[in-house]
Amino acid sequence: MAAHVSLCAFLAVGPQQQLQPSLHIPPQAKQGKVVVVGVEPTYLGLGKTGLPVWMLVGFGAERLGADMNRLLALLFHQGVLDEQFLQLQQLQDETSPNFVSEVVTIFFHESEKLLTSLRSLLMMVEGDDDQDHEGGLEYGKIGVHLNQFMGSSSSIGAKRVRNVCLAFRAASDHHNRHGCLRALEQLEHEYCYLKNKLHEFFQLEQQKVLAAGVRYPMNHYNNNNNINS
Amino acid sequence: MMENGFSSPRTEAFPAGLRVLVVDDDPTWLKILEKMLKKCSYEVTTCGLARDALLKLRERKDGYDIVISDVNMPDMDGFKLLEHVGLEMDLPVIMMSVDGETSRVMKGVQHGACDYLLKPIRMKELRNIWQHVLRKRLHEVRDIESLEGIESIQMSSINGSDQSEDAYLFCGDDLSSMRKRKDDKDLGDTSSNKKARVVWSVDLHQKFVRAVNQIGYDKVGPKKILDLMNVPWLTRENVASHLQKYRLYLSRLQKESDQKPSVGGVKHSSDSACSNSAVSFNIQSSANLKQNDVSSANYGFSGNTVNVEGSRSHDRDRKGTVSLALAEPQRTLTVDVPHTRMPKGSRIDFSHPSRSSKLDGKFSALDSSFSTPFPWGDHTAEIQLKQEQKPLHLDNGFRQQPALPRHHQQPIKLNCLSSAAAVSSGAIGIPEKVEPLHGELWNNVKHIQAGEIVSSSSAIQTMNHTTTSQHQVVDEIPATTSSTAKNQCLDLGCIPNFESMQRGPNLGLLPYPVLDEDLQLFLIQGGSSLGLQNMGFPEYLDPGLVYEDQINLFDATRFDRENNLYDPTECQLIDQGLFIS
């Protein structure tokens, strides 16, 4: 059993490291149940993966998958994401295994640019003396940026972000600076929340990939080790 | 372009390998669309800028099958890009946008978009885009074929009316050979196109339109246009094919303005989305604008032109040209056209209305003009107009007709026959008896859905039956009077008209000369027996059946042996195909 664990850890880590055989695995783990062992990774000398041991045992993938689904369900329920995100997931396949995260990364990149522009435009509207005249131009640009933002948020299914953009655009159409400021703040808030959640989601996905990848070589090494030990 | 692409290797796996150019300023969408299209087994090229897209399109003229573009591009308006692509490359273009507002969608369609997708775009929508490519190719094939048919008819009609029948038969018989020729032509065209494809830029097209207007649309010919345009590198063939497309376009505008709502609905429900949306927009607007008067129909047409063309500069040319023709009040070019699939009727219509030699001039105008694809309504309207002019006994009969409901697809035949009856009866002053028969006939016609050729043939038969009864009634009339003299008078009056009608831009209407004979027989005989009249009708009927057979050879859209009887489903072709040689 110890050999079993150590081999998992070895594979998960990458860089070759010797494992302390003194790791204690609770009996439930041996039987394949998911157990949080509560062992510090460093104690295992696993290096930088930061994966808890139970993941390395090969249970992680399912658990992580469950976590991901739970997170997605929450985001759906909150209206943060809609079915377009699922469509993206369906597009992901062997030829592009990281498709969703790549798209989302592009989205984040574009969104941050847009948010910066929006903020600076609104500040310009604020700073102008001749608001009526200049404001029109700024509001026009704000509208254009918002259209872009709406387009890209619809691409990944960021429903709440898109809705805030709609409200923002309405305020900007009416040259309502105060409304625009509020909408901008709300937009930034929604965007940050979405970004955090999606980061979390992709982290889980990464870990799941790692955890799932652990299983395969394990058997091979198991055989070897069994021979040795 | 794979115009004859049905034989090319790629089409065997069609629609896989479809070459799509995606243009969008949003990189997330570019990535997503690329992935989606690849999943559909399409070949994808992406572009972040409209100018890049145009560059790519220009450097490989035949490099793409379809373009998908976002409406909101930073460097160029999506609609402008749409126009350019249509102008230069004649590719189907699909617009995309977050904004699904109807006005925007309409604008896209008016600018020639095959489809307008709303973001977020679903896979199933992308899976279907190959239909637009296929549809476009088919329409081009059909257009060229029909145009070939028309040209041959025109040529033969120039030779003389006697040969009109021959021309018609020629066209009908040669349809299959025309098709073959078309394939060859396509192959030839494709090969020659690959060598030097003429780009009909806006400027070039404007020169073209100016030349056409200068010459006069009815007298236009490729050689004349070429001379006037004074573009050294342009060949007669380029101009000829462009002229074909121009005529197509104009006739399509005409038809759109003339479409009735019910008919439009019937017809276009079966059409593709692209043509549907475009045409139905126009039909709706035309339906709204349409009245039962010539004048208001004229308005409707002009109004439609505006709707169709929107802001395109060359459209103004077209509109101007169209308005020119429409300006003349006598031209019932824009009167309600019931159904687009009844070219048969339209032919007869052409033959019929000319009740006087005066009409010959108008006929030539009708002939050459881009109007009246299916002037069923025209006929009655024209009669209406002309009646005031002609102090003939004929007027009696004809006056009855405008009173009849006009939204029927086969008033022509009825009018022909009924007017024949009316002629004799009108002279005798017994219109009342004929009127109920008219009503009867009309009712019969009403029940006939003239959507199909088959139904029209049945209509002929129906008419045959009803008109025999009609003639029975009418027949009594001559019997009661000393009709010979009157008949002769009518004869003289009528027959020259028929002859002149024949000589008019008769485009090979087969039943037409036969009808002439019938009437002659009828009129001359005066109080002849029913039998004779009955004989007349079977005669009439047979050519009608023959006619129908030959019609069956054609697609409905290819009825356009006359100048401009084009299927409104090809309306899209105009916007995109007009400027390509």
PDB file of N, CA and C in Angstrom, chain B residues 323-402:
ATOM      1  N   SER B 323     -38.062  54.108 -62.656  1.00  0.00           N
ATOM      2  CA  SER B 323     -39.042  55.177 -62.612  1.00  0.00           C
ATOM      3  C   SER B 323     -39.309  55.692 -64.007  1.00  0.00           C
ATOM      4  N   LEU B 324     -38.301  55.679 -64.817  1.00  0.00           N
ATOM      5  CA  LEU B 324     -38.499  56.136 -66.187  1.00  0.00           C
ATOM      6  C   LEU B 324     -39.611  55.361 -66.843  1.00  0.00           C
ATOM      7  N   ALA B 325     -39.462  54.104 -66.741  1.00  0.00           N
ATOM      8  CA  ALA B 325     -40.460  53.280 -67.400  1.00  0.00           C
ATOM      9  C   ALA B 325     -41.803  53.442 -66.745  1.00  0.00           C
ATOM     10  N   LEU B 326     -41.767  53.641 -65.476  1.00  0.00           N
ATOM     11  CA  LEU B 326     -43.018  53.706 -64.753  1.00  0.00           C
ATOM     12  C   LEU B 326     -43.723  55.027 -64.973  1.00  0.00           C
ATOM     13  N   ALA B 327     -42.957  55.989 -65.367  1.00  0.00           N
ATOM     14  CA  ALA B 327     -43.529  57.319 -65.437  1.00  0.00           C
ATOM     15  C   ALA B 327     -44.688  57.370 -66.415  1.00  0.00           C
ATOM     16  N   GLU B 328     -44.531  56.603 -67.462  1.00  0.00           N
ATOM     17  CA  GLU B 328     -45.593  56.664 -68.456  1.00  0.00           C
ATOM     18  C   GLU B 328     -46.840  56.004 -67.908  1.00  0.00           C
ATOM     19  N   PRO B 329     -47.880  56.743 -67.910  1.00  0.00           N
ATOM     20  CA  PRO B 329     -49.094  56.234 -67.276  1.00  0.00           C
ATOM     21  C   PRO B 329     -49.715  55.078 -68.030  1.00  0.00           C
ATOM     22  N   GLN B 330     -49.469  55.056 -69.279  1.00  0.00           N
ATOM     23  CA  GLN B 330     -50.090  54.007 -70.043  1.00  0.00           C
ATOM     24  C   GLN B 330     -49.461  52.662 -69.740  1.00  0.00           C
ATOM     25  N   ARG B 331     -48.313  52.722 -69.226  1.00  0.00           N
ATOM     26  CA  ARG B 331     -47.650  51.469 -69.000  1.00  0.00           C
ATOM     27  C   ARG B 331     -48.174  50.838 -67.736  1.00  0.00           C
ATOM     28  N   THR B 332     -48.840  49.814 -67.939  1.00  0.00           N
ATOM     29  CA  THR B 332     -49.359  49.122 -66.767  1.00  0.00           C
ATOM     30  C   THR B 332     -48.336  48.127 -66.299  1.00  0.00           C
ATOM     31  N   LEU B 333     -47.179  48.551 -66.286  1.00  0.00           N
ATOM     32  CA  LEU B 333     -46.117  47.619 -65.990  1.00  0.00           C
ATOM     33  C   LEU B 333     -46.154  47.182 -64.555  1.00  0.00           C
ATOM     34  N   THR B 334     -46.615  48.039 -63.735  1.00  0.00           N
ATOM     35  CA  THR B 334     -46.504  47.724 -62.322  1.00  0.00           C
ATOM     36  C   THR B 334     -47.820  47.373 -61.696  1.00  0.00           C
ATOM     37  N   VAL B 335     -48.714  47.007 -62.497  1.00  0.00           N
ATOM     38  CA  VAL B 335     -50.007  46.628 -61.931  1.00  0.00           C
ATOM     39  C   VAL B 335     -49.859  45.315 -61.190  1.00  0.00           C
ATOM     40  N   ASP B 336     -50.803  45.086 -60.319  1.00  0.00           N
ATOM     41  CA  ASP B 336     -50.697  43.884 -59.497  1.00  0.00           C
ATOM     42  C   ASP B 336     -50.414  42.666 -60.341  1.00  0.00           C
ATOM     43  N   VAL B 337     -49.489  41.976 -59.902  1.00  0.00           N
ATOM     44  CA  VAL B 337     -49.192  40.712 -60.556  1.00  0.00           C
ATOM     45  C   VAL B 337     -49.550  39.615 -59.585  1.00  0.00           C
ATOM     46  N   PRO B 338     -50.475  38.863 -59.947  1.00  0.00           N
ATOM     47  CA  PRO B 338     -50.950  37.872 -58.979  1.00  0.00           C
ATOM     48  C   PRO B 338     -49.901  36.828 -58.647  1.00  0.00           C
ATOM     49  N   HIS B 339     -49.474  36.163 -59.650  1.00  0.00           N
ATOM     50  CA  HIS B 339     -48.675  35.010 -59.289  1.00  0.00           C
ATOM     51  C   HIS B 339     -47.454  34.912 -60.169  1.00  0.00           C
ATOM     52  N   THR B 340     -46.440  34.512 -59.532  1.00  0.00           N
ATOM     53  CA  THR B 340     -45.215  34.511 -60.303  1.00  0.00           C
ATOM     54  C   THR B 340     -45.019  33.235 -61.082  1.00  0.00           C
ATOM     55  N   ARG B 341     -45.825  32.300 -60.833  1.00  0.00           N
ATOM     56  CA  ARG B 341     -45.574  31.065 -61.551  1.00  0.00           C
ATOM     57  C   ARG B 341     -46.546  30.875 -62.683  1.00  0.00           C
ATOM     58  N   MET B 342     -47.083  31.906 -63.149  1.00  0.00           N
ATOM     59  CA  MET B 342     -48.005  31.764 -64.255  1.00  0.00           C
ATOM     60  C   MET B 342     -47.520  32.520 -65.463  1.00  0.00           C
ATOM     61  N   PRO B 343     -46.425  32.156 -65.908  1.00  0.00           N
ATOM     62  CA  PRO B 343     -45.893  32.857 -67.081  1.00  0.00           C
ATOM     63  C   PRO B 343     -46.743  32.592 -68.301  1.00  0.00           C
ATOM     64  N   LYS B 344     -47.305  31.453 -68.287  1.00  0.00           N
ATOM     65  CA  LYS B 344     -48.197  31.115 -69.380  1.00  0.00           C
ATOM     66  C   LYS B 344     -49.208  32.220 -69.566  1.00  0.00           C
ATOM     67  N   GLY B 345     -49.829  32.517 -68.494  1.00  0.00           N
ATOM     68  CA  GLY B 345     -50.841  33.542 -68.559  1.00  0.00           C
ATOM     69  C   GLY B 345     -50.252  34.854 -69.028  1.00  0.00           C
ATOM     70  N   SER B 346     -49.071  35.076 -68.599  1.00  0.00           N
ATOM     71  CA  SER B 346     -48.498  36.353 -68.962  1.00  0.00           C
ATOM     72  C   SER B 346     -48.261  36.412 -70.443  1.00  0.00           C
ATOM     73  N   ARG B 347     -47.923  35.319 -70.989  1.00  0.00           N
ATOM     74  CA  ARG B 347     -47.707  35.353 -72.424  1.00  0.00           C
ATOM     75  C   ARG B 347     -48.983  35.659 -73.139  1.00  0.00           C
ATOM     76  N   ILE B 348     -49.939  34.969 -72.749  1.00  0.00           N
ATOM     77  CA  ILE B 348     -51.213  35.216 -73.398  1.00  0.00           C
ATOM     78  C   ILE B 348     -51.586  36.660 -73.147  1.00  0.00           C
ATOM     79  N   ASP B 349     -51.257  37.076 -72.014  1.00  0.00           N
ATOM     80  CA  ASP B 349     -51.568  38.444 -71.671  1.00  0.00           C
ATOM     81  C   ASP B 349     -50.914  39.388 -72.639  1.00  0.00           C
ATOM     82  N   PHE B 350     -49.708  39.159 -72.875  1.00  0.00           N
ATOM     83  CA  PHE B 350     -49.036  40.029 -73.805  1.00  0.00           C
ATOM     84  C   PHE B 350     -49.752  40.045 -75.133  1.00  0.00           C
ATOM     85  N   SER B 351     -50.158  38.935 -75.499  1.00  0.00           N
ATOM     86  CA  SER B 351     -50.782  38.877 -76.806  1.00  0.00           C
ATOM     87  C   SER B 351     -52.117  39.567 -76.789  1.00  0.00           C
ATOM     88  N   HIS B 352     -52.760  39.462 -75.723  1.00  0.00           N
ATOM     89  CA  HIS B 352     -54.138  39.886 -75.729  1.00  0.00           C
ATOM     90  C   HIS B 352     -54.365  41.391 -75.675  1.00  0.00           C
ATOM     91  N   PRO B 353     -53.721  42.055 -74.810  1.00  0.00           N
ATOM     92  CA  PRO B 353     -54.159  43.427 -74.550  1.00  0.00           C
ATOM     93  C   PRO B 353     -54.083  44.354 -75.743  1.00  0.00           C
ATOM     94  N   SER B 354     -53.226  44.050 -76.623  1.00  0.00           N
ATOM     95  CA  SER B 354     -53.084  45.033 -77.685  1.00  0.00           C
ATOM     96  C   SER B 354     -54.288  44.996 -78.585  1.00  0.00           C
ATOM     97  N   ARG B 355     -55.125  45.865 -78.320  1.00  0.00           N
ATOM     98  CA  ARG B 355     -56.360  45.907 -79.080  1.00  0.00           C
ATOM     99  C   ARG B 355     -56.270  46.894 -80.208  1.00  0.00           C
ATOM    100  N   SER B 356     -55.201  47.543 -80.289  1.00  0.00           N
ATOM    101  CA  SER B 356     -55.089  48.500 -81.382  1.00  0.00           C
ATOM    102  C   SER B 356     -53.649  48.595 -81.784  1.00  0.00           C
ATOM    103  N   SER B 357     -53.463  49.141 -82.896  1.00  0.00           N
ATOM    104  CA  SER B 357     -52.085  49.268 -83.343  1.00  0.00           C
ATOM    105  C   SER B 357     -51.316  50.205 -82.443  1.00  0.00           C
ATOM    106  N   LYS B 358     -52.033  51.073 -81.828  1.00  0.00           N
ATOM    107  CA  LYS B 358     -51.367  51.973 -80.882  1.00  0.00           C
ATOM    108  C   LYS B 358     -50.621  51.187 -79.840  1.00  0.00           C
ATOM    109  N   LEU B 359     -51.178  50.092 -79.553  1.00  0.00           N
ATOM    110  CA  LEU B 359     -50.594  49.340 -78.452  1.00  0.00           C
ATOM    111  C   LEU B 359     -49.293  48.681 -78.847  1.00  0.00           C
ATOM    112  N   ASP B 360     -49.081  48.619 -80.104  1.00  0.00           N
ATOM    113  CA  ASP B 360     -47.838  47.973 -80.508  1.00  0.00           C
ATOM    114  C   ASP B 360     -46.642  48.680 -79.937  1.00  0.00           C
ATOM    115  N   GLY B 361     -46.732  49.986 -80.002  1.00  0.00           N
ATOM    116  CA  GLY B 361     -45.613  50.735 -79.461  1.00  0.00           C
ATOM    117  C   GLY B 361     -45.435  50.422 -77.980  1.00  0.00           C
ATOM    118  N   LYS B 362     -46.556  50.377 -77.332  1.00  0.00           N
ATOM    119  CA  LYS B 362     -46.468  50.101 -75.917  1.00  0.00           C
ATOM    120  C   LYS B 362     -45.980  48.686 -75.708  1.00  0.00           C
ATOM    121  N   PHE B 363     -46.342  47.896 -76.640  1.00  0.00           N
ATOM    122  CA  PHE B 363     -45.911  46.525 -76.523  1.00  0.00           C
ATOM    123  C   PHE B 363     -44.420  46.414 -76.553  1.00  0.00           C
ATOM    124  N   SER B 364     -43.851  47.106 -77.461  1.00  0.00           N
ATOM    125  CA  SER B 364     -42.404  46.999 -77.519  1.00  0.00           C
ATOM    126  C   SER B 364     -41.813  47.503 -76.227  1.00  0.00           C
ATOM    127  N   ALA B 365     -42.469  48.487 -75.705  1.00  0.00           N
ATOM    128  CA  ALA B 365     -41.978  48.961 -74.422  1.00  0.00           C
ATOM    129  C   ALA B 365     -42.137  47.881 -73.375  1.00  0.00           C
ATOM    130  N   LEU B 366     -43.275  47.290 -73.381  1.00  0.00           N
ATOM    131  CA  LEU B 366     -43.501  46.200 -72.438  1.00  0.00           C
ATOM    132  C   LEU B 366     -42.464  45.120 -72.639  1.00  0.00           C
ATOM    133  N   ASP B 367     -42.251  44.864 -73.854  1.00  0.00           N
ATOM    134  CA  ASP B 367     -41.332  43.814 -74.190  1.00  0.00           C
ATOM    135  C   ASP B 367     -39.968  44.066 -73.597  1.00  0.00           C
ATOM    136  N   SER B 368     -39.496  45.197 -73.915  1.00  0.00           N
ATOM    137  CA  SER B 368     -38.126  45.449 -73.518  1.00  0.00           C
ATOM    138  C   SER B 368     -38.011  45.897 -72.086  1.00  0.00           C
ATOM    139  N   SER B 369     -39.092  46.338 -71.571  1.00  0.00           N
ATOM    140  CA  SER B 369     -38.968  46.866 -70.210  1.00  0.00           C
ATOM    141  C   SER B 369     -38.845  45.745 -69.219  1.00  0.00           C
ATOM    142  N   PHE B 370     -38.503  46.110 -68.080  1.00  0.00           N
ATOM    143  CA  PHE B 370     -38.192  45.142 -67.050  1.00  0.00           C
ATOM    144  C   PHE B 370     -39.413  44.803 -66.250  1.00  0.00           C
ATOM    145  N   SER B 371     -40.534  44.938 -66.829  1.00  0.00           N
ATOM    146  CA  SER B 371     -41.722  44.823 -65.998  1.00  0.00           C
ATOM    147  C   SER B 371     -42.605  43.688 -66.431  1.00  0.00           C
ATOM    148  N   THR B 372     -43.690  43.624 -65.746  1.00  0.00           N
ATOM    149  CA  THR B 372     -44.751  42.685 -66.084  1.00  0.00           C
ATOM    150  C   THR B 372     -44.257  41.284 -66.323  1.00  0.00           C
ATOM    151  N   PRO B 373     -43.699  40.728 -65.349  1.00  0.00           N
ATOM    152  CA  PRO B 373     -43.388  39.322 -65.531  1.00  0.00           C
ATOM    153  C   PRO B 373     -44.658  38.541 -65.727  1.00  0.00           C
ATOM    154  N   PHE B 374     -45.611  38.850 -64.905  1.00  0.00           N
ATOM    155  CA  PHE B 374     -46.830  38.064 -64.996  1.00  0.00           C
ATOM    156  C   PHE B 374     -47.989  39.023 -64.927  1.00  0.00           C
ATOM    157  N   PRO B 375     -48.146  39.720 -65.943  1.00  0.00           N
ATOM    158  CA  PRO B 375     -49.101  40.834 -65.878  1.00  0.00           C
ATOM    159  C   PRO B 375     -50.532  40.391 -66.060  1.00  0.00           C
ATOM    160  N   TRP B 376     -50.929  39.554 -65.221  1.00  0.00           N
ATOM    161  CA  TRP B 376     -52.338  39.205 -65.280  1.00  0.00           C
ATOM    162  C   TRP B 376     -53.146  40.441 -65.044  1.00  0.00           C
ATOM    163  N   GLY B 377     -52.770  41.058 -63.962  1.00  0.00           N
ATOM    164  CA  GLY B 377     -53.474  42.275 -63.614  1.00  0.00           C
ATOM    165  C   GLY B 377     -53.275  43.330 -64.689  1.00  0.00           C
ATOM    166  N   ASP B 378     -52.083  43.293 -65.202  1.00  0.00           N
ATOM    167  CA  ASP B 378     -51.764  44.237 -66.262  1.00  0.00           C
ATOM    168  C   ASP B 378     -52.813  44.222 -67.329  1.00  0.00           C
ATOM    169  N   HIS B 379     -53.092  43.037 -67.654  1.00  0.00           N
ATOM    170  CA  HIS B 379     -53.991  42.866 -68.773  1.00  0.00           C
ATOM    171  C   HIS B 379     -55.265  43.630 -68.539  1.00  0.00           C
ATOM    172  N   THR B 380     -55.860  43.357 -67.457  1.00  0.00           N
ATOM    173  CA  THR B 380     -57.133  44.005 -67.215  1.00  0.00           C
ATOM    174  C   THR B 380     -56.947  45.498 -67.053  1.00  0.00           C
ATOM    175  N   ALA B 381     -55.871  45.842 -66.438  1.00  0.00           N
ATOM    176  CA  ALA B 381     -55.671  47.275 -66.246  1.00  0.00           C
ATOM    177  C   ALA B 381     -55.449  47.962 -67.570  1.00  0.00           C
ATOM    178  N   GLU B 382     -54.694  47.259 -68.366  1.00  0.00           N
ATOM    179  CA  GLU B 382     -54.398  47.870 -69.644  1.00  0.00           C
ATOM    180  C   GLU B 382     -55.663  48.016 -70.454  1.00  0.00           C
ATOM    181  N   ILE B 383     -56.414  46.985 -70.378  1.00  0.00           N
ATOM    182  CA  ILE B 383     -57.686  47.051 -71.078  1.00  0.00           C
ATOM    183  C   ILE B 383     -58.441  48.256 -70.570  1.00  0.00           C
ATOM    184  N   GLN B 384     -58.358  48.388 -69.308  1.00  0.00           N
ATOM    185  CA  GLN B 384     -59.073  49.489 -68.701  1.00  0.00           C
ATOM    186  C   GLN B 384     -58.612  50.806 -69.281  1.00  0.00           C
ATOM    187  N   LEU B 385     -57.305  50.903 -69.399  1.00  0.00           N
ATOM    188  CA  LEU B 385     -56.767  52.145 -69.903  1.00  0.00           C
ATOM    189  C   LEU B 385     -57.114  52.332 -71.362  1.00  0.00           C
ATOM    190  N   LYS B 386     -56.945  51.271 -72.047  1.00  0.00           N
ATOM    191  CA  LYS B 386     -57.066  51.391 -73.491  1.00  0.00           C
ATOM    192  C   LYS B 386     -58.502  51.577 -73.943  1.00  0.00           C
ATOM    193  N   GLN B 387     -59.343  51.177 -73.111  1.00  0.00           N
ATOM    194  CA  GLN B 387     -60.725  51.217 -73.565  1.00  0.00           C
ATOM    195  C   GLN B 387     -61.133  52.614 -73.944  1.00  0.00           C
ATOM    196  N   GLU B 388     -60.657  53.489 -73.181  1.00  0.00           N
ATOM    197  CA  GLU B 388     -61.047  54.864 -73.462  1.00  0.00           C
ATOM    198  C   GLU B 388     -60.552  55.285 -74.831  1.00  0.00           C
ATOM    199  N   GLN B 389     -59.516  54.645 -75.244  1.00  0.00           N
ATOM    200  CA  GLN B 389     -58.955  55.076 -76.508  1.00  0.00           C
ATOM    201  C   GLN B 389     -59.694  54.489 -77.693  1.00  0.00           C
ATOM    202  N   LYS B 390     -60.041  53.281 -77.531  1.00  0.00           N
ATOM    203  CA  LYS B 390     -60.527  52.581 -78.711  1.00  0.00           C
ATOM    204  C   LYS B 390     -62.031  52.604 -78.775  1.00  0.00           C
ATOM    205  N   PRO B 391     -62.519  53.258 -79.737  1.00  0.00           N
ATOM    206  CA  PRO B 391     -63.975  53.284 -79.888  1.00  0.00           C
ATOM    207  C   PRO B 391     -64.482  52.040 -80.621  1.00  0.00           C
ATOM    208  N   LEU B 392     -64.072  50.959 -80.158  1.00  0.00           N
ATOM    209  CA  LEU B 392     -64.466  49.722 -80.810  1.00  0.00           C
ATOM    210  C   LEU B 392     -65.594  49.091 -80.034  1.00  0.00           C
ATOM    211  N   HIS B 393     -66.264  48.231 -80.725  1.00  0.00           N
ATOM    212  CA  HIS B 393     -67.255  47.437 -80.024  1.00  0.00           C
ATOM    213  C   HIS B 393     -66.579  46.639 -78.932  1.00  0.00           C
ATOM    214  N   LEU B 394     -65.379  46.432 -79.162  1.00  0.00           N
ATOM    215  CA  LEU B 394     -64.603  45.646 -78.210  1.00  0.00           C
ATOM    216  C   LEU B 394     -64.692  46.237 -76.827  1.00  0.00           C
ATOM    217  N   ASP B 395     -64.814  47.508 -76.802  1.00  0.00           N
ATOM    218  CA  ASP B 395     -64.786  48.160 -75.487  1.00  0.00           C
ATOM    219  C   ASP B 395     -65.849  47.621 -74.571  1.00  0.00           C
ATOM    220  N   ASN B 396     -66.965  47.379 -75.150  1.00  0.00           N
ATOM    221  CA  ASN B 396     -68.040  46.860 -74.310  1.00  0.00           C
ATOM    222  C   ASN B 396     -67.580  45.665 -73.534  1.00  0.00           C
ATOM    223  N   GLY B 397     -67.073  44.775 -74.300  1.00  0.00           N
ATOM    224  CA  GLY B 397     -66.670  43.540 -73.648  1.00  0.00           C
ATOM    225  C   GLY B 397     -65.559  43.797 -72.638  1.00  0.00           C
ATOM    226  N   PHE B 398     -64.698  44.629 -73.032  1.00  0.00           N
ATOM    227  CA  PHE B 398     -63.541  44.811 -72.185  1.00  0.00           C
ATOM    228  C   PHE B 398     -63.863  45.593 -70.948  1.00  0.00           C
ATOM    229  N   ARG B 399     -64.791  46.408 -71.096  1.00  0.00           N
ATOM    230  CA  ARG B 399     -65.102  47.204 -69.903  1.00  0.00           C
ATOM    231  C   ARG B 399     -65.614  46.318 -68.802  1.00  0.00           C
ATOM    232  N   GLN B 400     -66.151  45.289 -69.221  1.00  0.00           N
ATOM    233  CA  GLN B 400     -66.650  44.400 -68.181  1.00  0.00           C
ATOM    234  C   GLN B 400     -65.504  43.867 -67.350  1.00  0.00           C
ATOM    235  N   GLN B 401     -64.439  43.725 -67.988  1.00  0.00           N
ATOM    236  CA  GLN B 401     -63.382  42.988 -67.307  1.00  0.00           C
ATOM    237  C   GLN B 401     -62.815  43.693 -66.102  1.00  0.00           C
ATOM    238  N   PRO B 402     -62.558  44.930 -66.192  1.00  0.00           N
ATOM    239  CA  PRO B 402     -61.989  45.553 -64.994  1.00  0.00           C
ATOM    240  C   PRO B 402     -62.902  45.413 -63.801  1.00  0.00           C
TER     241      PRO B 402
END
